[in-house]
DNA sequence: AAGTCTACTGAACAAAGTTCAATTTTTTCT
DNA sequence: AGAAAAAATTGAACTTTGTTCAGTAGACTT
């Protein structure tokens, strides 16, 4: 078959991403392959390479979309809350997302990433947007006086949550002392915030 | 070539692991392949499959060895310390390990793991041994009265540290507000321990 | 020395990402 | 309209994986 023009480049681009998302969601990251995606959208493998640099590029775009879903999800879950409740809600939302969209979340973080510095700006910004949600909640809680410190602490909270989810979904439950992921995340947030409280009280 | 018997099964097993370790250390996880390891020890690919179930099995054994190194490293770094210093030392040791043996640490956690429950007992125990280091330090700090809670908190601290290392080695520095991994880890431990202090004071 | 056993080889298979000459269709030009 | 140019699509082919297994060369047994 030769030229057929029934879809624009953009069409194919988004069709591929949608199909890839379905494949990963339903069958996990290991089911994703160039041939598989090409077949699902009714094109040959070669066509994908007109639209994506390579498969890693496709995955990166997909990751971007997933990060955006995660952002929406967390923002939604926390928007009506304030103070400590806001932070707790953000943490719970992250945990829920990893549980409810496990395959997508796995794709995000299990897949070997390109070297640092090779990530495009737009991608980095989507990661930062997640941090900013937590940072804003911390500012809401402690005031904007020491924003720099809170920015750092927001990153730490995010990393901590992330580590807990990773551990929980990777290890058998006994290893974690039988505690569920929600317990761990809840305890983490409570303790870390208690630590922040203590330090802010001391500073005041 | 046929039978030659210049090495026992165990010889080949350990030679393969040693070569694999070198390859990963020097060239990263993506350089590891069955042919590569086989070549390095002077055997054909097929021979590896007499000694390992498959390549994932080899990697699992390798991961086990790396976990053991990590354990020795952390235990060594913290053994002369007590109380808060002990916990801080453990955290710093973990961070140092991820920095100094980045490729090995990457193999441990970047490689897609077999499904939960398929990990052998001995492997799970090595993970727990790491947790136990932190748990022991917490018991040393707060006493053994509420051991169950401390076990959970040890897992949380480990996960938090892990998340921070992951984030730091995966993202460009600007994303983390310019703070180095040591800063983040130090802040995390300080704040989380401060939170524990507050709660233990309240309980007393 | 003959026969048995077995460690080892290496060719072969499937599936992966990726490339690109050939082909067919659309667009443009005269 | 017809010819020429451009573009989009294919699919076969190449490379590199992990993995298997019939065959074989060497070591052991009697």
XYZ file of C-alpha atoms (C1' of nucleotides) in Angstrom:
468
model
C 0.000 0.000 0.000
C 1.237 3.485 -0.690
C 0.076 6.895 0.299
C -3.444 6.987 1.597
C -3.874 10.161 3.582
C -6.878 9.131 5.569
C -5.273 10.515 8.686
C -3.047 13.467 9.363
C 0.210 13.104 11.211
C -1.517 14.456 14.281
C -4.291 11.909 13.920
C -1.841 9.079 13.813
C 0.100 10.541 16.675
C -2.896 10.671 18.947
C -4.377 7.390 17.752
C -1.115 5.703 18.596
C -1.012 7.243 22.040
C -4.583 6.219 22.743
C -3.961 2.664 21.649
C -0.733 2.488 23.572
C -2.507 3.728 26.673
C -5.118 1.003 26.336
C -2.529 -1.692 25.851
C -0.560 -0.621 28.887
C -3.664 -0.160 30.995
C -5.085 -3.564 30.108
C -2.008 -5.705 29.755
C 0.850 -3.897 31.411
C 3.973 -2.148 30.156
C 5.571 -5.339 28.879
C 2.778 -5.789 26.352
C 3.668 -2.540 24.645
C 5.538 -2.935 21.367
C 5.869 -1.022 18.143
C 4.182 -3.733 16.107
C 1.400 -4.012 18.618
C 0.578 -0.316 18.564
C 0.921 -0.119 14.795
C -1.448 -3.039 14.371
C -3.970 -1.531 16.761
C -4.247 1.658 14.730
C -4.260 -0.121 11.376
C -0.830 0.933 10.194
C 2.469 -0.794 9.682
C 5.329 -0.472 12.158
C 7.274 1.781 9.833
C 4.562 4.412 9.970
C 5.049 4.914 13.668
C 8.538 6.101 12.900
C 7.201 8.948 10.804
C 5.410 10.272 13.816
C 7.641 9.284 16.711
C 11.377 9.340 16.826
C 11.358 5.856 18.256
C 9.474 3.814 20.795
C 11.056 5.615 23.719
C 9.712 8.815 22.303
C 6.236 7.330 22.176
C 6.561 6.182 25.751
C 7.726 9.619 26.810
C 4.664 11.229 25.255
C 2.522 8.642 26.945
C 4.211 9.287 30.256
C 3.492 12.953 29.769
C -0.191 12.238 29.347
C -0.220 10.029 32.421
C 1.498 12.703 34.475
C -1.191 15.083 33.397
C -3.953 12.690 34.465
C -2.239 12.291 37.787
C -2.073 16.026 38.196
C -5.746 16.460 37.439
C -6.592 13.631 39.784
C -4.619 15.061 42.681
C -5.765 18.609 42.116
C -9.376 17.473 42.044
C -9.040 15.452 45.217
C -7.558 18.301 47.197
C -9.147 21.442 45.866
C -11.926 21.681 48.456
C -9.574 21.097 51.363
C -7.156 23.313 53.216
C -4.391 23.058 55.778
C -3.488 19.598 56.976
C -6.475 18.084 55.262
C -5.234 19.315 51.946
C -1.898 17.624 52.357
C -3.445 14.406 53.527
C -5.842 14.449 50.613
C -2.964 14.906 48.173
C -1.137 11.979 49.657
C -4.214 9.782 49.564
C -4.877 10.782 45.995
C -1.398 9.809 44.923
C -1.744 6.483 46.652
C -5.137 5.886 45.088
C -3.792 6.636 41.676
C -1.012 4.114 42.005
C -3.531 1.528 43.074
C -6.258 2.259 40.560
C -3.973 2.780 37.590
C -1.196 0.511 38.557
C -0.081 -0.356 35.045
C 0.066 3.253 33.986
C 1.957 4.265 37.059
C 4.318 1.359 36.523
C 5.046 2.505 33.003
C 5.930 5.928 34.367
C 8.549 4.738 36.777
C 9.613 1.231 35.970
C 10.724 1.906 32.471
C 14.404 2.782 32.188
C 14.547 6.529 31.695
C 16.847 8.343 29.302
C 19.814 9.941 30.988
C 19.247 12.973 33.122
C 19.448 16.123 31.089
C 17.939 14.445 28.093
C 14.418 14.858 29.358
C 12.653 17.616 27.460
C 11.603 20.786 29.198
C 7.873 20.129 28.903
C 8.295 16.823 30.635
C 10.259 18.270 33.492
C 7.590 20.896 33.920
C 4.896 18.297 34.364
C 6.873 16.732 37.143
C 7.300 20.127 38.738
C 3.587 20.749 38.485
C 3.050 17.784 40.788
C 5.541 19.122 43.270
C 3.847 22.466 43.093
C 0.582 20.964 44.276
C 2.239 19.852 47.477
C 4.245 23.027 47.778
C 1.075 25.100 47.511
C -0.533 23.002 50.224
C 2.459 23.575 52.491
C 2.341 27.290 51.839
C -1.339 27.201 52.633
C -0.478 25.555 55.911
C 2.575 27.473 57.043
C 2.348 30.720 55.146
C 4.625 31.949 52.406
C 7.336 33.394 54.617
C 9.886 30.680 53.987
C 8.888 29.535 50.590
C 12.310 28.218 49.674
C 12.343 25.738 52.512
C 8.825 24.627 51.738
C 9.740 24.009 48.113
C 12.384 21.617 49.264
C 10.072 19.972 51.719
C 7.431 19.516 49.083
C 9.911 17.555 46.996
C 10.783 15.459 49.971
C 7.154 14.678 50.682
C 6.591 13.702 47.111
C 9.654 11.475 47.092
C 8.607 9.875 50.343
C 5.149 9.085 49.085
C 6.617 7.743 45.922
C 9.025 5.510 47.778
C 6.218 4.149 49.900
C 4.083 3.308 46.901
C 7.013 1.682 45.187
C 7.809 -0.410 48.181
C 4.212 -1.408 48.769
C 3.573 -2.514 45.229
C 6.890 -4.313 44.927
C 7.113 -6.250 48.159
C 4.930 -8.866 49.708
C 2.733 -7.507 52.475
C 4.502 -9.403 55.279
C 7.691 -7.557 54.517
C 5.909 -4.347 55.384
C 4.761 -5.709 58.693
C 1.295 -6.330 57.334
C 0.527 -2.642 57.090
C -1.238 -1.469 53.986
C -0.017 1.246 51.745
C -2.561 3.702 53.134
C -1.335 3.188 56.667
C 2.230 3.771 55.631
C 1.421 6.854 53.616
C -0.814 8.226 56.363
C 1.810 7.689 59.020
C 4.464 9.257 56.843
C 2.489 12.392 56.201
C 1.389 12.728 59.794
C 4.902 12.340 61.138
C 6.570 14.500 58.580
C 4.062 17.269 59.081
C 4.474 16.912 62.832
C 8.176 17.418 62.270
C 7.500 20.528 60.223
C 5.211 21.816 62.939
C 7.901 21.387 65.562
C 10.448 23.226 63.461
C 8.100 26.032 62.593
C 7.104 26.436 66.199
C 10.770 26.654 67.137
C 11.411 29.231 64.418
C 8.537 31.420 65.540
C 33.911 -28.409 21.979
C 32.441 -31.017 24.259
C 32.751 -31.708 27.922
C 35.779 -30.134 29.496
C 35.191 -30.033 33.230
C 37.677 -27.332 34.076
C 35.123 -25.702 36.332
C 32.419 -27.026 38.595
C 28.868 -25.768 38.358
C 29.536 -23.597 41.365
C 32.631 -22.162 39.737
C 30.701 -21.198 36.667
C 27.909 -19.807 38.776
C 30.178 -17.492 40.686
C 32.342 -16.608 37.712
C 29.225 -15.534 35.870
C 28.051 -13.414 38.782
C 31.433 -11.762 39.123
C 31.611 -10.956 35.431
C 28.044 -9.727 35.398
C 28.796 -7.471 38.338
C 31.760 -5.983 36.512
C 29.775 -5.404 33.373
C 26.980 -3.661 35.221
C 29.351 -1.660 37.365
C 31.413 -0.451 34.415
C 28.834 -0.114 31.673
C 25.439 -0.054 33.290
C 22.526 -2.503 33.411
C 21.756 -2.175 29.723
C 25.130 -3.663 28.831
C 24.258 -6.911 30.567
C 23.343 -9.751 28.236
C 23.593 -13.518 28.260
C 26.096 -13.591 25.424
C 28.164 -10.920 27.057
C 28.455 -12.740 30.354
C 29.059 -16.075 28.672
C 31.836 -14.587 26.570
C 33.421 -12.962 29.588
C 33.777 -16.265 31.399
C 34.867 -18.180 28.320
C 31.749 -20.245 27.828
C 28.950 -20.302 25.308
C 25.559 -18.792 26.038
C 23.953 -22.198 26.385
C 26.143 -23.031 29.354
C 24.682 -20.224 31.400
C 21.379 -22.013 31.198
C 22.824 -25.044 32.933
C 23.588 -22.903 35.906
C 20.849 -20.285 35.895
C 17.205 -20.759 35.098
C 17.330 -17.759 32.821
C 18.762 -14.279 32.745
C 16.278 -12.957 35.262
C 17.493 -15.600 37.636
C 21.060 -14.438 37.148
C 19.996 -10.862 37.783
C 18.154 -11.899 40.904
C 21.252 -13.575 42.290
C 23.232 -10.505 41.406
C 20.704 -8.276 43.111
C 21.005 -10.466 46.157
C 24.745 -9.916 46.248
C 24.298 -6.181 45.828
C 21.762 -6.061 48.641
C 24.285 -7.799 50.810
C 26.990 -5.266 49.964
C 24.578 -2.501 50.773
C 23.800 -4.083 54.087
C 27.466 -4.423 55.006
C 28.070 -0.850 53.915
C 25.254 0.582 56.008
C 26.010 -1.555 59.032
C 29.649 -0.522 58.912
C 28.819 3.165 58.617
C 26.490 3.165 61.591
C 27.929 0.671 64.029
C 29.924 3.112 66.114
C 27.016 5.550 66.408
C 23.933 5.627 68.590
C 20.687 7.549 68.898
C 20.014 10.208 66.307
C 23.511 9.958 64.949
C 22.969 6.331 64.140
C 19.909 7.067 62.065
C 21.558 9.931 60.273
C 24.557 7.764 59.515
C 22.350 5.063 58.055
C 20.647 7.555 55.816
C 23.912 9.044 54.665
C 25.299 5.598 54.010
C 22.353 4.694 51.816
C 22.729 7.912 49.888
C 26.464 7.385 49.488
C 25.909 3.909 48.191
C 23.500 5.077 45.534
C 26.021 7.676 44.455
C 29.157 5.564 44.556
C 27.627 2.458 43.040
C 25.030 4.026 40.897
C 24.952 1.337 38.231
C 24.577 -1.436 40.755
C 21.848 0.375 42.602
C 20.124 1.072 39.310
C 20.133 -2.612 38.443
C 18.473 -3.329 41.768
C 15.534 -1.071 41.256
C 15.205 -0.124 37.635
C 14.921 -3.605 36.318
C 11.330 -4.819 36.053
C 10.795 -7.155 38.940
C 8.924 -10.444 38.795
C 5.446 -10.260 40.210
C 5.048 -9.902 43.910
C 4.977 -13.287 45.599
C 7.368 -14.760 43.112
C 10.368 -13.386 44.906
C 12.162 -16.147 46.790
C 12.279 -16.118 50.554
C 16.019 -15.515 50.772
C 15.633 -12.394 48.676
C 12.838 -10.987 50.754
C 14.920 -11.581 53.843
C 17.752 -9.500 52.510
C 15.391 -6.629 52.010
C 14.106 -7.063 55.518
C 17.648 -7.073 56.845
C 18.005 -3.530 55.551
C 14.810 -2.457 57.240
C 16.009 -4.071 60.408
C 19.055 -1.835 60.490
C 16.837 1.193 60.655
C 14.398 -0.450 62.999
C 17.213 -1.280 65.401
C 18.372 2.312 65.295
C 14.869 3.511 66.119
C 14.609 1.070 68.994
C 17.968 2.329 70.186
C 16.559 5.835 70.124
C 13.080 5.364 71.537
C 13.332 2.111 73.433
C 11.640 -1.157 72.647
C 8.286 -0.430 74.269
C 6.374 0.094 71.044
C 8.339 -2.069 68.719
C 5.457 -2.669 66.313
C 5.079 1.020 65.542
C 8.788 1.430 65.100
C 8.903 -1.452 62.641
C 6.416 0.378 60.498
C 8.256 3.623 60.829
C 11.520 1.993 59.853
C 9.911 0.867 56.598
C 8.640 4.353 56.008
C 12.038 5.871 56.564
C 13.600 3.427 54.199
C 10.996 4.109 51.555
C 11.424 7.830 51.991
C 15.157 7.662 51.565
C 14.722 5.456 48.592
C 12.277 7.833 46.983
C 14.634 10.734 47.501
C 17.546 8.905 45.904
C 15.378 7.863 43.028
C 14.177 11.367 42.459
C 17.619 12.885 42.760
C 19.258 10.538 40.320
C 16.392 10.727 37.854
C 15.676 14.429 37.676
C 17.771 17.377 36.737
C 19.001 19.343 39.736
C 16.905 22.435 38.990
C 13.756 20.408 39.431
C 14.801 19.742 42.989
C 15.282 23.406 43.677
C 19.020 23.081 43.369
C 19.307 21.107 46.556
C 21.581 18.115 46.505
C 20.569 14.645 47.463
C 22.329 14.940 50.818
C 20.355 18.019 51.725
C 17.104 16.341 50.880
C 17.941 13.169 52.734
C 19.202 15.108 55.733
C 16.117 17.265 55.884
C 13.891 14.236 55.532
C 15.496 12.373 58.376
C 15.609 15.406 60.614
C 11.974 16.256 60.069
C 10.685 12.738 60.277
C 12.601 12.094 63.473
C 11.324 15.401 64.840
C 7.841 14.134 64.100
C 8.559 10.908 65.923
C 9.900 12.885 68.863
C 6.744 14.933 69.074
C 4.553 11.853 69.024
C 6.620 9.993 71.552
C 6.628 12.976 73.839
C 2.844 13.155 73.558
C 2.511 9.456 74.311
C 4.689 9.668 77.418
C 39.490 -50.534 25.270
C 34.824 -50.077 24.870
C 30.902 -48.146 26.353
C 28.300 -44.794 28.983
C 27.521 -40.545 30.558
C 27.473 -35.537 30.576
C 29.161 -30.828 30.107
C 29.336 -27.961 26.442
C 28.625 -25.988 21.971
C 26.662 -23.387 18.486
C 23.240 -23.231 15.192
C 18.547 -21.991 15.187
C 14.033 -19.727 16.720
C 11.052 -16.087 18.096
C 10.305 -11.502 19.159
C 12.076 -6.934 19.673
C 13.387 -2.170 17.703
C 14.587 0.010 13.635
C 15.630 1.211 8.688
C 14.752 2.085 3.994
C 13.976 0.902 -1.056
C 9.990 0.311 -3.410
C 5.257 1.442 -4.272
C 1.039 3.809 -4.517
C -1.501 7.749 -3.976
C -2.025 12.813 -3.772
C -0.601 17.232 -5.076
C 1.446 20.451 -8.130
C 2.824 22.198 -12.484
C 2.366 23.150 -17.394
C -5.930 16.783 -18.657
C -1.732 14.824 -18.441
C 2.861 14.619 -16.712
C 6.015 15.294 -13.138
C 7.045 15.828 -8.359
C 6.209 14.994 -3.679
C 4.591 12.485 0.137
C 2.871 8.679 2.802
C 2.886 3.924 3.596
C 4.465 -0.636 3.359
C 6.824 -4.681 4.402
C 10.808 -7.069 3.958
C 15.260 -7.119 6.032
C 18.848 -6.291 9.577
C 20.415 -6.383 14.333
C 20.202 -7.852 18.809
C 17.811 -9.959 22.368
C 16.643 -14.384 25.336
C 16.260 -19.157 24.950
C 16.351 -24.101 23.355
C 18.224 -28.431 22.075
C 20.306 -31.981 19.000
C 24.806 -33.122 18.495
C 29.490 -33.837 20.040
C 33.796 -34.149 22.349
C 35.769 -35.174 26.248
C 35.757 -37.640 30.940
C 34.396 -41.456 33.722
C 33.310 -46.607 34.508
C 34.039 -51.327 34.050
